[in-house]
Amino acid sequence: MRIPMIAGNWKMNTTVTEAVALVKEMRPELDRIDNVDKVICPPFVSLAAVKELLTRSSIKLGAQNLYFEEKGAYTGEISPLMLAGLCQLVIIGHSERRQYFKETVETVDKKIKAAFKVGLKPILCVGETPKENETGKTKEVLSKQLSLTSSQAYNPGGLTLAYEPIWAIGTGRAASGEQANQTIAFIRQHISKQYGQEIAQAVRILYGGSVTAANIAEFINQPEIDGALVGGASLKASEFLSIVKQTSSFKRAK
Ligand code: 13P
């Protein structure tokens, strides 16, 4: 039985003051919702303040990226060791990192390994561009993005995957529940071929791309989808709460 996860990726939004206000607004109600792993991923500079606010909370904290070296002359980068005491999860390989910061399958793999080394749980993002989608390359692209990570990454409670088609991110044009379910089923089959059925059945795979309170039901109703990685809608307390609540009650009813 896979516990659903709803993770909010705040991206490059909110000052520290705004982040603190948003967490204060969401925490009481979010804490009352069980049956779902609730994760928020604010910008690096707000992690320490938000960590303080989440003392004795069931809400988990995640970062949006890390560098794979532990320390040294890498101006402007944040190391796994720096994050280890601050948060429990880390988003790795988001398409915006691959697109704008030239992250490759190889660097993403190094980051996954570096995260595990310090006990951080990665949320590995995969997804195809609009062009790759239109030219029927989705499966090939996803297979490549999933090719390097080792079987150890899939140990229980380890890696979470997020399928985020780039054409659906920030566009208001979400995939349909059925579309997302089919592609996530493909990802699960791919993992099954690589590492076996047991590992494939245990790994959580989220959908991401224009998820809102109005469409979350369509995704969590699908058998292969274990939750969502939410961008824009995670910045509004009422939207995010509704997404988490709907996920909790659907899975309970099942
Ligand atoms: P939106 O929900 O804003 O489309 O962003 C999705 C995303 O990229 C989450 O990581």
Tab-separated table of C-alpha atoms and ligand atoms in Angstrom:
chain	number	residue	atom	x	y	z
A	1	MET	CA	0.000	0.000	0.000
A	2	ARG	CA	1.598	3.240	-1.155
A	3	ILE	CA	0.912	6.257	1.064
A	4	PRO	CA	-0.015	9.214	-1.146
A	5	MET	CA	2.154	12.322	-1.171
A	6	ILE	CA	1.283	15.910	-1.965
A	7	ALA	CA	4.362	18.096	-2.322
A	8	GLY	CA	4.323	21.850	-2.880
A	9	ASN	CA	7.182	23.179	-5.009
A	10	TRP	CA	7.267	26.891	-4.308
A	11	LYS	CA	9.967	27.449	-6.962
A	12	MET	CA	11.534	30.953	-6.874
A	13	ASN	CA	8.618	32.522	-5.022
A	14	THR	CA	8.195	34.085	-1.559
A	15	THR	CA	10.551	36.151	0.541
A	16	VAL	CA	11.363	34.772	3.989
A	17	THR	CA	8.595	36.934	5.471
A	18	GLU	CA	6.085	35.669	2.931
A	19	ALA	CA	7.173	32.052	3.407
A	20	VAL	CA	6.719	32.315	7.164
A	21	ALA	CA	3.258	33.857	6.719
A	22	LEU	CA	2.189	31.117	4.297
A	23	VAL	CA	3.339	28.335	6.610
A	24	LYS	CA	1.589	29.957	9.581
A	25	GLU	CA	-1.599	30.101	7.547
A	26	MET	CA	-1.440	26.483	6.407
A	27	ARG	CA	0.043	24.624	9.330
A	28	PRO	CA	-2.930	24.198	11.718
A	29	GLU	CA	-5.259	22.671	9.130
A	30	LEU	CA	-2.589	20.734	7.264
A	31	ASP	CA	-1.517	19.124	10.523
A	32	ARG	CA	-5.019	17.769	11.059
A	33	ILE	CA	-5.008	15.850	7.759
A	34	ASP	CA	-3.640	12.331	7.947
A	35	ASN	CA	-3.256	9.506	5.469
A	36	VAL	CA	-1.143	11.710	3.177
A	37	ASP	CA	2.525	12.699	3.249
A	38	LYS	CA	2.441	16.502	3.189
A	39	VAL	CA	5.583	18.198	1.929
A	40	ILE	CA	6.448	21.844	1.306
A	41	CYS	CA	9.555	22.951	-0.595
A	42	PRO	CA	10.241	26.664	-0.062
A	43	PRO	CA	13.358	28.435	-1.410
A	44	PHE	CA	16.683	27.651	0.340
A	45	VAL	CA	16.797	30.956	2.228
A	46	SER	CA	13.523	30.204	4.001
A	47	LEU	CA	14.287	26.632	5.070
A	48	ALA	CA	15.696	27.513	8.499
A	49	ALA	CA	12.783	29.776	9.436
A	50	VAL	CA	10.210	27.290	8.152
A	51	LYS	CA	11.915	24.416	9.974
A	52	GLU	CA	11.416	26.314	13.244
A	53	LEU	CA	7.727	26.779	12.451
A	54	LEU	CA	7.324	23.061	11.753
A	55	THR	CA	8.559	21.829	15.133
A	56	ARG	CA	6.318	18.899	16.154
A	57	SER	CA	4.403	19.145	12.876
A	58	SER	CA	3.519	16.273	10.560
A	59	ILE	CA	4.399	18.479	7.570
A	60	LYS	CA	7.703	17.544	5.980
A	61	LEU	CA	10.183	20.002	4.571
A	62	GLY	CA	12.006	19.706	1.272
A	63	ALA	CA	14.587	21.684	-0.706
A	64	GLN	CA	14.309	22.304	-4.440
A	65	ASN	CA	17.835	21.336	-5.457
A	66	LEU	CA	21.341	20.608	-4.169
A	67	TYR	CA	24.874	20.360	-5.503
A	68	PHE	CA	26.516	16.948	-5.425
A	69	GLU	CA	29.815	17.935	-3.781
A	70	GLU	CA	29.955	18.084	0.023
A	71	LYS	CA	31.948	21.319	0.264
A	72	GLY	CA	34.548	23.457	-1.473
A	73	ALA	CA	35.022	26.193	-4.038
A	74	TYR	CA	31.626	26.125	-5.709
A	75	THR	CA	30.430	29.683	-5.284
A	76	GLY	CA	26.707	29.987	-4.840
A	77	GLU	CA	25.957	26.276	-4.495
A	78	ILE	CA	24.269	24.473	-1.598
A	79	SER	CA	25.663	21.133	-0.443
A	80	PRO	CA	23.847	18.017	0.775
A	81	LEU	CA	25.534	18.394	4.176
A	82	MET	CA	24.084	21.888	4.568
A	83	LEU	CA	20.599	20.598	3.871
A	84	ALA	CA	20.787	17.419	5.922
A	85	GLY	CA	20.002	19.164	9.211
A	86	LEU	CA	17.378	21.423	7.709
A	87	CYS	CA	14.985	19.266	5.716
A	88	GLN	CA	14.047	15.661	4.977
A	89	LEU	CA	13.472	15.704	1.227
A	90	VAL	CA	14.918	17.304	-1.864
A	91	ILE	CA	13.550	17.779	-5.376
A	92	ILE	CA	16.113	16.656	-7.951
A	93	GLY	CA	16.153	16.984	-11.739
A	94	HIS	CA	13.199	19.321	-12.063
A	95	SER	CA	12.674	20.151	-15.743
A	96	GLU	CA	13.385	23.827	-15.028
A	97	ARG	CA	16.835	22.774	-13.746
A	98	ARG	CA	17.401	20.579	-16.784
A	99	GLN	CA	16.173	23.297	-19.150
A	100	TYR	CA	17.642	26.514	-17.741
A	101	PHE	CA	20.656	25.197	-15.816
A	102	LYS	CA	21.697	22.448	-18.206
A	103	GLU	CA	21.408	19.575	-15.752
A	104	THR	CA	21.966	16.229	-17.441
A	105	VAL	CA	21.028	12.639	-16.671
A	106	GLU	CA	24.553	12.240	-15.265
A	107	THR	CA	24.493	15.270	-12.949
A	108	VAL	CA	21.002	14.366	-11.785
A	109	ASP	CA	22.240	10.890	-10.919
A	110	LYS	CA	25.176	12.319	-8.951
A	111	LYS	CA	22.740	14.505	-7.038
A	112	ILE	CA	20.501	11.539	-6.194
A	113	LYS	CA	23.497	9.633	-4.804
A	114	ALA	CA	24.703	12.697	-2.869
A	115	ALA	CA	21.252	13.145	-1.322
A	116	PHE	CA	21.046	9.528	-0.145
A	117	LYS	CA	24.539	9.742	1.334
A	118	VAL	CA	23.322	12.295	3.888
A	119	GLY	CA	19.890	10.739	4.434
A	120	LEU	CA	17.855	13.132	2.285
A	121	LYS	CA	14.975	11.565	0.354
A	122	PRO	CA	14.907	12.644	-3.275
A	123	ILE	CA	11.867	13.467	-5.358
A	124	LEU	CA	13.208	12.731	-8.836
A	125	CYS	CA	11.400	14.602	-11.620
A	126	VAL	CA	11.117	13.263	-15.130
A	127	GLY	CA	9.122	14.460	-18.122
A	128	GLU	CA	9.172	15.217	-21.811
A	129	THR	CA	9.124	18.498	-23.754
A	130	PRO	CA	6.147	19.427	-25.963
A	131	LYS	CA	8.192	18.547	-29.060
A	132	GLU	CA	9.218	15.155	-27.692
A	133	ASN	CA	5.582	14.516	-26.873
A	134	GLU	CA	4.374	15.497	-30.330
A	135	THR	CA	6.977	13.372	-32.075
A	136	GLY	CA	6.172	10.258	-30.049
A	137	LYS	CA	9.442	10.279	-28.077
A	138	THR	CA	7.963	10.338	-24.559
A	139	LYS	CA	8.816	6.739	-23.638
A	140	GLU	CA	12.336	6.997	-25.014
A	141	VAL	CA	12.991	10.226	-23.074
A	142	LEU	CA	11.595	8.862	-19.819
A	143	SER	CA	13.608	5.652	-20.167
A	144	LYS	CA	16.783	7.697	-20.577
A	145	GLN	CA	15.939	9.893	-17.594
A	146	LEU	CA	15.394	6.757	-15.499
A	147	SER	CA	18.406	4.864	-16.784
A	148	LEU	CA	21.128	5.684	-14.271
A	149	THR	CA	19.617	5.576	-10.812
A	150	SER	CA	20.549	2.336	-9.047
A	151	SER	CA	18.258	-0.235	-7.469
A	152	GLN	CA	19.308	0.933	-3.987
A	153	ALA	CA	17.588	4.230	-4.670
A	154	TYR	CA	14.327	2.312	-4.703
A	155	ASN	CA	14.713	0.811	-1.227
A	156	PRO	CA	11.465	1.254	0.721
A	157	GLY	CA	10.973	4.827	1.848
A	158	GLY	CA	13.718	6.045	-0.507
A	159	LEU	CA	13.049	7.654	-3.824
A	160	THR	CA	9.772	9.242	-4.914
A	161	LEU	CA	9.275	9.883	-8.620
A	162	ALA	CA	7.346	12.750	-10.157
A	163	TYR	CA	6.180	12.627	-13.763
A	164	GLU	CA	5.933	16.217	-14.942
A	165	PRO	CA	5.331	16.674	-18.663
A	166	ILE	CA	6.924	20.013	-19.524
A	167	TRP	CA	3.980	21.044	-21.692
A	168	ALA	CA	1.751	20.883	-18.611
A	169	ILE	CA	3.951	22.873	-16.214
A	170	GLY	CA	2.686	26.363	-15.464
A	171	THR	CA	0.514	26.346	-18.557
A	172	GLY	CA	-2.890	25.653	-17.041
A	173	ARG	CA	-3.033	22.780	-19.527
A	174	ALA	CA	-2.776	19.732	-17.267
A	175	ALA	CA	-2.558	16.236	-18.712
A	176	SER	CA	-5.804	14.310	-18.413
A	177	GLY	CA	-5.993	11.835	-15.549
A	178	GLU	CA	-6.023	8.995	-18.044
A	179	GLN	CA	-3.018	10.310	-19.973
A	180	ALA	CA	-0.997	10.775	-16.801
A	181	ASN	CA	-2.042	7.359	-15.531
A	182	GLN	CA	-0.917	5.674	-18.753
A	183	THR	CA	2.486	7.306	-18.725
A	184	ILE	CA	2.976	6.595	-15.026
A	185	ALA	CA	2.017	2.965	-15.695
A	186	PHE	CA	4.746	2.929	-18.336
A	187	ILE	CA	7.249	4.303	-15.797
A	188	ARG	CA	6.261	1.572	-13.333
A	189	GLN	CA	6.672	-1.107	-15.996
A	190	HIS	CA	10.060	0.305	-16.895
A	191	ILE	CA	11.172	0.128	-13.259
A	192	SER	CA	9.770	-3.383	-13.021
A	193	LYS	CA	11.913	-4.455	-15.977
A	194	GLN	CA	14.983	-2.860	-14.426
A	195	TYR	CA	14.557	-3.835	-10.786
A	196	GLY	CA	11.632	-6.234	-10.480
A	197	GLN	CA	7.940	-6.131	-9.742
A	198	GLU	CA	8.205	-5.719	-5.971
A	199	ILE	CA	10.277	-2.537	-6.209
A	200	ALA	CA	8.062	-1.158	-8.986
A	201	GLN	CA	4.901	-1.701	-6.961
A	202	ALA	CA	6.360	-0.030	-3.877
A	203	VAL	CA	7.694	3.165	-5.443
A	204	ARG	CA	5.510	6.252	-5.283
A	205	ILE	CA	4.976	8.098	-8.543
A	206	LEU	CA	3.401	11.555	-8.461
A	207	TYR	CA	1.931	13.599	-11.277
A	208	GLY	CA	2.903	17.269	-11.686
A	209	GLY	CA	1.794	19.996	-14.109
A	210	SER	CA	-1.008	22.520	-13.537
A	211	VAL	CA	-2.545	20.586	-10.637
A	212	THR	CA	-5.223	22.603	-8.816
A	213	ALA	CA	-7.966	22.037	-6.266
A	214	ALA	CA	-10.355	21.774	-9.222
A	215	ASN	CA	-8.548	18.927	-11.006
A	216	ILE	CA	-6.702	16.952	-8.292
A	217	ALA	CA	-9.547	14.403	-8.036
A	218	GLU	CA	-8.991	13.409	-11.647
A	219	PHE	CA	-5.433	12.365	-10.838
A	220	ILE	CA	-5.763	10.711	-7.467
A	221	ASN	CA	-8.694	8.673	-8.798
A	222	GLN	CA	-6.235	6.870	-11.056
A	223	PRO	CA	-4.722	3.623	-9.779
A	224	GLU	CA	-1.111	4.352	-10.779
A	225	ILE	CA	-0.924	7.931	-9.472
A	226	ASP	CA	0.198	8.308	-5.867
A	227	GLY	CA	-0.213	12.043	-5.416
A	228	ALA	CA	1.006	15.284	-6.915
A	229	LEU	CA	3.890	17.723	-7.128
A	230	VAL	CA	2.145	21.076	-7.125
A	231	GLY	CA	3.656	24.371	-8.295
A	232	GLY	CA	1.499	27.496	-8.544
A	233	ALA	CA	-1.409	26.143	-6.511
A	234	SER	CA	0.878	25.342	-3.554
A	235	LEU	CA	1.397	29.085	-3.001
A	236	LYS	CA	-2.235	29.624	-2.025
A	237	ALA	CA	-3.092	28.170	1.364
A	238	SER	CA	-6.729	27.391	0.559
A	239	GLU	CA	-5.855	25.677	-2.765
A	240	PHE	CA	-3.084	23.567	-1.270
A	241	LEU	CA	-5.217	22.572	1.719
A	242	SER	CA	-8.037	21.527	-0.563
A	243	ILE	CA	-5.664	19.420	-2.698
A	244	VAL	CA	-4.318	17.642	0.390
A	245	LYS	CA	-7.800	17.157	1.891
A	246	GLN	CA	-9.233	15.677	-1.294
A	247	THR	CA	-6.309	13.288	-1.560
A	248	SER	CA	-6.745	12.166	2.029
A	249	SER	CA	-10.457	11.527	1.752
A	250	PHE	CA	-10.273	9.761	-1.594
A	251	LYS	CA	-7.625	7.324	-0.433
A	252	ARG	CA	-9.509	6.726	2.810
A	253	ALA	CA	-12.693	5.939	0.912
A	254	LYS	CA	-10.890	3.438	-1.295
B	1	13P	P1	2.579	24.065	-11.818
B	1	13P	O1	1.732	23.305	-10.846
B	1	13P	O2	2.690	25.520	-11.518
B	1	13P	O3	2.192	23.755	-13.226
B	1	13P	O4	4.092	23.506	-11.636
B	1	13P	C1	4.300	22.146	-11.615
B	1	13P	C2	5.689	21.884	-11.184
B	1	13P	O5	6.623	22.150	-11.923
B	1	13P	C3	5.903	21.345	-9.842
B	1	13P	O6	7.224	20.953	-9.659
